[in-house]
Amino acid sequence: MQAKRTHVSIFGFLIIFLTACTLQPIKPEVEPLPTVVTVDLSAVDDLPATDNPSDESLILTVVYTNDEHGWMVGQEPGAGAANLAGLWSEAGYADDGALIILSGGDNWTGPAISTWFDGQSMVEVMNAMGYDAAAIGNHEFDFGLDGLQARLSEADFPYISANIRYKAGSATPTDLGIQAYRVIDVEDLRIGLIGLTLTSTPKVTNPVNVADFDFIDYEMALREIVPKVDAEGVDLILVPAHICTSALIPLARAVADLGIALLGGGHCNERYAEEIGEIVVISGGDGFSSYAYATFELDATTKELLHVDYGVVENQDGPENKAVAEIVARWQVETDRELNVVIGYLDADVPKRSNLMAALITESWLYAYPTADVAITNWGGMRDSIPAGEITMAAIVSMMPFNNVLVDLKMTGAQLQRVLLSGRGDPPVGGIQLQSGQWILNDSGLPIESDVFYSVLVNDFMYAGGDDLTMLAEFDPNAYDTSINWRHPVIDWIEAGGSTVEDPLDAAIDALRK
Ligand SMILES: [Zn+2]
């Protein structure tokens, strides 16, 4: 038997813990934003009121995650998908009323256990966790439209987005399995679910994969779709959105007249819970490390909203849900079978998005493709550290989870300088180094000259205009697609090092920085 009241004390404890926790830095590919942790402390006092509703009220709890990024095993021990599902059961949401589980998107791209299988494992996990809908995130396009369509067909829940439209004809791409909205009945409530997707998606997934689509204005999409949902007689409208709170909060104000009850966020990995006017805006963190919730109490007859609680809860100390744990364990075995191949040894971590990691990636490209002078990658493509100890294939897949290839383009020194100055901070570049403000070629020791042409390797995400690098295709419209997967040179370079426990690879990687 589920102890219905246990979640009151658990929330109290988790809320105290949450205020002390440190958050992951926001990924550089997104706008730098302050991450806000807001916990409604009044929820502790208010819970008894909603916990034992009178006969005249209905309770609906929405639990919300976003930017899961394949972290079914958890970013920390005990903080995986199975623990989260266990926490939800323990909280008794489904016993006390209706429960809806939503995701704000970016479900699949991440560690090898998800990426190696193009997210198939993650869909199975989210099916078992009981998700009711997910917004389409920019990274849902990472495995191409075939990959997207395959995953959406395997999901037991709809993937929704009201603002992705075919450029030709402006229809929602339902042929791929994307729905603008879905109406579902839970207990005695009829709920409208509308998805939204980042309008800047072409800059933050491989633009080739989304070339057929427009990502139309959020408010315009809602003003078009909400009346259709209302026409189906819904009691509440919930909008899971792959949008950072910096854009979601003004959106909440702009659509205050539409009767939306909840806007959920995504993309910026934020933990957030606030009421903006009469709309609850929540974001659940990232990688299953936490979740946001909103509990609505409605009059059973009129369906009028009487009360709402909301907050963010750390994924900690959750009892494992057995069914979810078994699925994760099965995919771990499968991942290990395919990828637990040791290719080298490290004494210390190569930290995510470090200069060390940039040197390892770009210099191994030049090692594999020696006719190129310079190699440039993007910080956003480095998704995980390489842990100390045995270096496995799985670690390299987790570090570089996207299926990019290398592109060789010709550009002048002046154009190269523009590319190097275009990003935020130091560019992750190999083959050249900055000496007294001047870029010097490592091989020849000669300075980069403005009017000389150089051969430059980039990844195809960059060449397609990702990270605002549309200048690359302008500089060389006829660049050569090498078809070399961007991970393979890294794997080859590490294997060629022949490192062992006694003779680890650390010094050799450090030497790549010159
Ligand atoms: Zn995203």
XYZ file of C-alpha atoms and ligand atoms in Angstrom:
515
model
C 0.000 0.000 0.000
C 1.167 3.441 -0.842
C 1.440 5.738 2.173
C -0.397 8.731 0.784
C 0.930 11.353 3.104
C 4.610 10.502 2.932
C 5.290 13.050 0.209
C 4.699 15.969 2.572
C 7.755 15.194 4.657
C 9.775 14.118 1.631
C 9.049 17.394 -0.117
C 10.068 19.313 2.993
C 13.403 17.541 3.010
C 13.941 17.806 -0.735
C 13.089 21.484 -0.773
C 15.689 22.171 1.908
C 18.235 20.152 -0.039
C 17.407 21.867 -3.300
C 18.120 25.342 -2.012
C 21.671 24.237 -1.229
C 22.412 22.410 -4.449
C 24.683 23.652 -7.218
C 23.467 23.734 -10.768
C 25.271 22.683 -13.895
C 26.548 25.542 -16.028
C 24.340 26.384 -18.960
C 25.620 24.991 -22.224
C 27.513 27.528 -24.315
C 25.398 26.877 -27.422
C 22.495 28.674 -25.769
C 22.024 32.249 -24.635
C 23.752 32.814 -21.305
C 20.980 33.185 -18.773
C 20.749 33.303 -15.026
C 19.366 29.960 -13.900
C 16.685 30.543 -11.322
C 15.778 28.000 -8.704
C 12.391 28.778 -7.300
C 10.687 26.566 -4.834
C 7.262 27.399 -3.547
C 7.828 26.985 0.169
C 4.146 27.566 0.769
C 3.627 24.195 -0.899
C 4.559 22.495 2.363
C 1.749 24.232 4.229
C -0.663 23.992 1.359
C -0.277 20.314 0.623
C -2.658 19.056 3.321
C -5.394 21.240 1.849
C -5.030 19.693 -1.605
C -4.139 16.306 -0.222
C -7.595 15.636 1.136
C -9.808 17.425 -1.337
C -13.464 17.731 -0.653
C -15.895 15.902 -2.919
C -16.326 19.139 -4.797
C -12.742 19.405 -6.073
C -10.558 17.600 -8.562
C -6.770 17.384 -8.283
C -4.432 17.273 -11.262
C -0.667 17.102 -10.845
C 1.636 17.801 -13.777
C 5.191 16.507 -13.389
C 7.679 17.930 -15.830
C 11.184 17.172 -17.049
C 13.140 18.657 -19.948
C 16.575 18.373 -21.546
C 16.769 14.723 -20.412
C 19.515 14.149 -23.007
C 19.570 10.384 -22.661
C 20.575 10.397 -18.976
C 18.540 7.282 -18.070
C 21.404 6.111 -15.826
C 21.531 9.498 -14.064
C 24.252 12.100 -13.981
C 24.872 11.099 -10.348
C 24.406 7.672 -8.760
C 20.827 7.225 -7.579
C 19.486 10.018 -9.820
C 18.425 8.027 -12.879
C 15.139 7.464 -14.659
C 14.167 4.562 -12.367
C 14.690 6.697 -9.234
C 12.635 9.517 -10.705
C 9.753 7.187 -11.560
C 10.048 5.827 -8.003
C 9.858 9.325 -6.543
C 6.707 10.072 -8.526
C 5.048 6.909 -7.201
C 6.184 7.647 -3.667
C 4.770 11.170 -3.858
C 1.386 9.573 -4.499
C 0.376 11.984 -7.263
C -1.606 9.352 -9.131
C -3.301 8.211 -5.911
C -4.389 11.697 -4.886
C -5.840 12.713 -8.239
C -4.963 12.769 -11.905
C -1.317 12.736 -13.007
C 0.110 14.002 -16.280
C 3.812 13.531 -17.104
C 5.284 15.943 -19.657
C 8.682 16.569 -21.225
C 10.013 19.819 -22.650
C 12.116 18.006 -25.265
C 15.748 17.184 -26.081
C 15.185 13.613 -24.938
C 17.742 11.525 -26.823
C 21.122 13.056 -27.635
C 23.590 12.379 -24.845
C 25.590 9.487 -23.429
C 26.299 6.425 -25.525
C 23.475 4.382 -23.951
C 21.029 6.653 -25.814
C 23.000 8.233 -28.672
C 24.495 4.987 -29.996
C 20.947 3.735 -30.537
C 19.668 7.065 -31.929
C 17.515 7.490 -28.822
C 15.600 4.210 -29.174
C 16.543 3.182 -25.629
C 15.359 6.507 -24.239
C 11.951 6.220 -25.900
C 11.507 2.796 -24.282
C 12.466 4.245 -20.883
C 10.083 7.195 -21.234
C 7.281 4.845 -22.318
C 7.809 2.861 -19.108
C 7.899 6.054 -17.021
C 4.428 6.877 -18.343
C 5.007 10.136 -20.197
C 1.833 11.646 -21.670
C 3.493 14.017 -24.170
C 6.809 15.637 -25.087
C 7.583 18.845 -26.931
C 9.890 18.490 -29.915
C 13.317 19.869 -28.950
C 15.976 21.054 -31.373
C 18.011 17.912 -30.678
C 15.126 15.639 -31.675
C 16.383 16.334 -35.236
C 19.946 15.152 -34.525
C 19.453 11.706 -36.031
C 17.876 12.983 -39.234
C 14.217 12.904 -40.223
C 14.281 9.107 -40.585
C 15.555 8.796 -37.030
C 12.932 11.246 -35.781
C 10.118 9.431 -37.527
C 11.275 6.043 -36.205
C 11.442 7.279 -32.602
C 8.057 9.011 -32.769
C 6.467 5.812 -34.056
C 7.926 3.871 -31.109
C 6.727 6.350 -28.473
C 3.487 5.506 -26.619
C 2.962 9.255 -26.157
C 2.670 12.074 -28.712
C 5.531 14.382 -29.656
C 3.937 17.792 -30.129
C 4.859 21.140 -31.637
C 2.415 23.767 -32.871
C 5.040 25.983 -34.497
C 6.971 23.565 -36.744
C 5.526 23.928 -40.230
C 6.520 22.793 -43.687
C 7.867 25.761 -45.646
C 5.744 24.515 -48.506
C 2.088 24.748 -47.476
C 2.723 25.621 -43.792
C 1.226 22.353 -42.497
C 2.356 20.600 -39.325
C 4.638 17.670 -40.360
C 2.188 15.003 -39.209
C 3.674 12.599 -41.770
C 6.739 12.462 -39.496
C 4.531 11.850 -36.457
C 4.607 15.403 -35.094
C 1.226 16.676 -33.810
C 0.499 20.354 -33.136
C -1.592 19.379 -30.105
C -3.311 16.467 -28.397
C -6.413 16.351 -26.232
C -6.456 13.671 -23.535
C -8.939 12.641 -20.859
C -7.551 11.935 -17.396
C -9.953 11.013 -14.618
C -12.794 13.552 -14.997
C -10.704 16.158 -16.768
C -10.224 16.920 -20.443
C -6.755 18.345 -21.009
C -5.372 20.111 -24.093
C -1.632 19.657 -24.653
C 0.088 22.015 -27.114
C 3.819 21.807 -27.915
C 6.256 24.533 -28.954
C 9.785 24.341 -30.358
C 12.645 26.836 -30.270
C 12.453 29.227 -33.240
C 16.275 29.170 -33.448
C 16.314 25.379 -33.993
C 18.161 25.650 -37.365
C 21.126 27.134 -35.478
C 21.217 24.456 -32.780
C 20.800 21.226 -34.674
C 22.320 20.324 -38.018
C 20.521 22.858 -40.278
C 20.383 20.306 -43.108
C 17.913 18.229 -41.064
C 15.439 21.091 -40.661
C 15.828 22.733 -44.071
C 12.193 21.934 -44.986
C 10.682 23.654 -41.955
C 9.762 27.069 -40.654
C 9.702 27.537 -36.895
C 6.948 30.124 -36.635
C 6.403 32.696 -33.868
C 5.250 31.151 -30.568
C 2.394 33.565 -29.924
C 1.121 33.292 -33.491
C 1.077 29.500 -33.207
C -0.778 29.579 -29.864
C -3.363 32.074 -31.114
C -4.040 29.740 -34.030
C -4.134 26.451 -32.099
C -5.712 27.359 -28.723
C -9.177 27.987 -30.249
C -9.020 24.550 -31.933
C -8.186 22.949 -28.588
C -10.890 24.952 -26.807
C -13.388 23.753 -29.402
C -12.788 20.200 -28.124
C -14.167 21.235 -24.736
C -10.991 21.090 -22.661
C -10.888 22.011 -18.965
C -7.193 22.974 -18.889
C -4.531 23.786 -21.477
C -0.930 22.794 -20.767
C 1.926 23.837 -23.061
C 5.209 21.902 -22.882
C 7.694 24.058 -24.792
C 11.333 23.699 -25.777
C 11.952 27.365 -24.955
C 14.158 29.028 -22.306
C 12.396 30.937 -19.516
C 13.875 34.218 -20.826
C 11.479 33.868 -23.786
C 8.779 31.886 -21.984
C 8.047 34.541 -19.344
C 7.316 37.307 -21.892
C 5.282 34.756 -23.864
C 3.216 34.025 -20.737
C 2.429 37.754 -20.460
C 1.629 38.051 -24.183
C -0.881 35.179 -24.165
C -2.464 35.930 -20.775
C -5.870 36.165 -22.459
C -5.783 32.625 -23.923
C -6.614 30.735 -20.714
C -3.454 28.627 -20.689
C -2.814 27.059 -17.261
C 0.815 26.026 -17.637
C 3.849 26.786 -19.793
C 6.755 24.333 -19.367
C 10.254 25.231 -20.537
C 13.250 23.523 -22.074
C 16.604 23.984 -23.804
C 18.330 26.049 -21.069
C 18.433 23.243 -18.476
C 16.761 25.529 -15.944
C 15.041 24.760 -12.680
C 12.201 27.224 -12.364
C 8.677 27.498 -10.968
C 6.715 30.751 -10.781
C 3.305 32.165 -11.583
C 3.413 34.765 -14.334
C -0.005 36.364 -14.117
C -2.339 33.367 -14.013
C -0.006 31.003 -15.900
C 2.301 28.657 -13.998
C 5.720 28.620 -15.694
C 7.952 25.676 -14.804
C 11.194 24.100 -15.990
C 12.494 20.864 -14.529
C 16.299 21.084 -14.787
C 18.158 18.619 -16.978
C 19.299 15.016 -17.330
C 16.634 13.690 -14.898
C 18.514 15.421 -12.051
C 15.263 17.030 -10.921
C 11.679 17.639 -11.967
C 9.180 20.449 -11.713
C 5.573 19.969 -10.681
C 2.338 21.923 -10.614
C -0.707 20.675 -8.695
C -4.018 22.172 -9.750
C -7.176 21.961 -7.626
C -10.363 22.524 -9.622
C -14.004 22.704 -8.699
C -15.467 19.331 -9.680
C -18.584 20.845 -11.204
C -17.513 24.122 -12.767
C -13.856 23.065 -13.407
C -12.903 26.482 -12.076
C -9.314 26.649 -10.806
C -9.358 26.939 -7.010
C -5.699 26.604 -6.088
C -2.297 25.735 -7.522
C 0.999 24.624 -5.962
C 4.256 24.337 -7.831
C 7.951 23.776 -7.280
C 11.074 21.901 -8.285
C 12.193 18.671 -6.618
C 15.662 17.115 -6.660
C 15.888 13.522 -7.944
C 17.377 12.113 -4.782
C 16.706 9.075 -2.617
C 13.978 7.815 -4.939
C 13.240 4.082 -4.692
C 13.975 2.451 -8.068
C 10.978 1.656 -10.212
C 11.703 -1.969 -11.083
C 10.323 -1.961 -14.617
C 12.288 1.155 -15.586
C 15.454 -0.134 -13.883
C 15.232 -3.383 -15.850
C 14.972 -1.536 -19.175
C 17.950 0.688 -18.324
C 19.993 -2.346 -17.236
C 19.198 -4.178 -20.480
C 20.334 -1.210 -22.599
C 23.479 -0.857 -20.456
C 24.373 -4.474 -21.233
C 23.750 -3.812 -24.931
C 25.871 -0.634 -24.864
C 28.717 -2.376 -23.077
C 28.578 -5.271 -25.533
C 28.960 -2.881 -28.473
C 31.077 -0.093 -27.031
C 32.940 -1.274 -23.951
C 36.077 -1.554 -26.052
C 39.142 -0.103 -24.323
C 41.225 2.086 -26.650
C 43.577 3.813 -24.191
C 44.264 4.896 -20.648
C 44.156 8.245 -18.822
C 45.404 9.245 -15.362
C 43.156 12.317 -15.212
C 39.834 13.356 -16.769
C 39.776 15.331 -20.006
C 37.161 17.881 -18.868
C 34.150 18.695 -21.034
C 34.700 21.790 -23.219
C 38.296 22.250 -21.997
C 41.179 23.462 -24.155
C 42.601 19.974 -23.674
C 39.495 18.426 -25.244
C 39.545 20.978 -28.091
C 43.185 20.090 -28.834
C 42.489 16.338 -28.733
C 39.629 16.659 -31.230
C 41.067 19.175 -33.696
C 44.641 17.859 -33.718
C 43.457 14.280 -34.288
C 41.462 15.494 -37.292
C 44.656 16.989 -38.731
C 46.517 13.773 -37.928
C 43.920 11.847 -39.978
C 43.692 14.483 -42.717
C 47.173 15.942 -43.036
C 46.523 18.039 -46.155
C 44.442 20.446 -44.071
C 46.211 23.372 -42.396
C 43.684 24.210 -39.710
C 40.841 22.387 -37.911
C 38.001 24.130 -36.079
C 35.193 22.468 -34.139
C 32.449 23.924 -31.916
C 32.293 23.927 -28.115
C 28.614 22.882 -28.193
C 29.560 19.576 -29.858
C 31.564 18.472 -26.783
C 28.928 16.917 -24.553
C 30.769 14.951 -21.861
C 34.163 14.608 -20.158
C 36.412 11.627 -20.849
C 36.747 10.044 -17.411
C 40.121 8.989 -15.983
C 41.004 5.306 -16.273
C 40.329 3.101 -19.264
C 39.192 5.108 -22.298
C 36.327 3.255 -23.965
C 34.613 3.737 -27.298
C 31.505 4.579 -25.261
C 33.328 7.528 -23.667
C 34.163 8.958 -27.095
C 30.566 8.519 -28.273
C 29.378 10.326 -25.122
C 31.888 13.118 -25.703
C 30.822 13.540 -29.353
C 27.292 12.104 -29.562
C 26.245 13.731 -32.827
C 26.706 11.979 -36.143
C 28.749 14.730 -37.802
C 31.271 14.404 -40.616
C 34.331 16.469 -41.531
C 34.138 19.100 -44.262
C 37.265 20.494 -45.950
C 36.939 24.065 -47.208
C 39.294 26.596 -48.713
C 39.361 30.126 -47.355
C 41.756 33.041 -47.191
C 43.648 34.019 -44.069
C 41.407 37.083 -43.735
C 38.293 34.900 -43.886
C 39.827 32.481 -41.382
C 40.416 35.369 -38.969
C 36.717 36.282 -39.223
C 35.691 32.708 -38.383
C 38.079 32.603 -35.420
C 36.682 35.863 -34.051
C 33.019 34.959 -34.627
C 32.338 32.816 -31.554
C 32.175 33.583 -27.893
C 35.609 33.250 -26.266
C 38.543 31.213 -27.568
C 37.801 29.113 -30.664
C 38.428 25.359 -30.357
C 41.064 25.283 -33.089
C 43.999 23.071 -34.095
C 46.931 23.536 -36.462
C 47.543 27.135 -35.445
C 48.311 28.983 -32.246
C 48.105 32.573 -31.139
C 51.471 34.231 -30.489
C 51.572 37.920 -29.542
C 48.175 38.461 -31.151
C 49.115 36.686 -34.396
C 47.948 33.249 -35.599
C 50.996 31.065 -36.435
C 50.854 27.737 -38.313
C 52.190 24.965 -36.086
C 53.876 23.035 -38.918
C 55.735 25.840 -40.672
C 55.919 28.476 -37.947
C 54.693 31.000 -40.539
C 51.994 33.558 -39.729
C 48.513 33.296 -41.288
C 48.473 35.781 -44.201
C 45.307 37.599 -45.227
C 45.409 36.831 -48.953
C 46.732 33.265 -48.853
C 44.255 30.349 -49.183
C 44.247 27.684 -46.474
C 42.582 24.281 -46.187
C 40.314 24.304 -43.127
C 38.491 21.320 -41.583
C 35.185 21.964 -39.823
C 32.247 19.707 -38.917
C 29.192 19.658 -41.147
C 26.981 21.225 -38.442
C 29.165 24.320 -38.682
C 29.353 24.251 -42.477
C 25.552 24.066 -42.685
C 25.370 27.338 -40.754
C 24.979 26.045 -37.182
C 26.192 28.369 -34.398
C 25.553 31.313 -36.773
C 28.445 30.228 -39.027
C 26.634 30.892 -42.316
C 29.814 32.653 -43.478
C 31.539 29.273 -43.986
C 29.377 28.290 -46.957
C 29.698 31.825 -48.323
C 33.489 31.614 -48.175
C 33.517 28.240 -49.948
C 30.214 27.135 -51.515
C 31.943 24.056 -52.989
C 33.546 22.621 -49.865
C 34.503 18.937 -49.917
C 32.414 16.606 -47.752
C 35.045 14.080 -46.636
C 32.387 11.640 -45.264
C 34.800 10.992 -42.387
C 32.789 10.667 -39.155
C 34.226 13.286 -36.803
C 34.786 10.740 -34.000
C 36.885 8.294 -35.983
C 40.115 10.353 -36.118
C 39.880 10.851 -32.352
C 39.478 7.114 -31.788
C 42.325 6.349 -34.217
C 44.647 8.878 -32.557
C 43.963 7.481 -29.073
C 44.481 3.881 -30.260
C 47.707 4.819 -32.050
C 49.045 6.183 -28.761
C 49.230 2.629 -27.397
C 48.713 3.919 -23.854
C 48.624 1.661 -20.797
C 48.133 2.040 -17.051
C 51.928 2.423 -16.747
C 52.171 4.763 -19.726
C 48.955 6.816 -19.860
C 47.952 9.217 -22.612
C 47.759 12.415 -20.529
C 51.125 13.890 -21.505
C 50.590 13.186 -25.209
C 47.208 14.982 -25.179
C 48.730 17.888 -23.291
C 51.502 18.109 -25.922
C 48.816 18.615 -28.617
C 48.227 22.073 -27.152
C 51.833 22.817 -28.264
Zn 17.542 22.297 -26.853
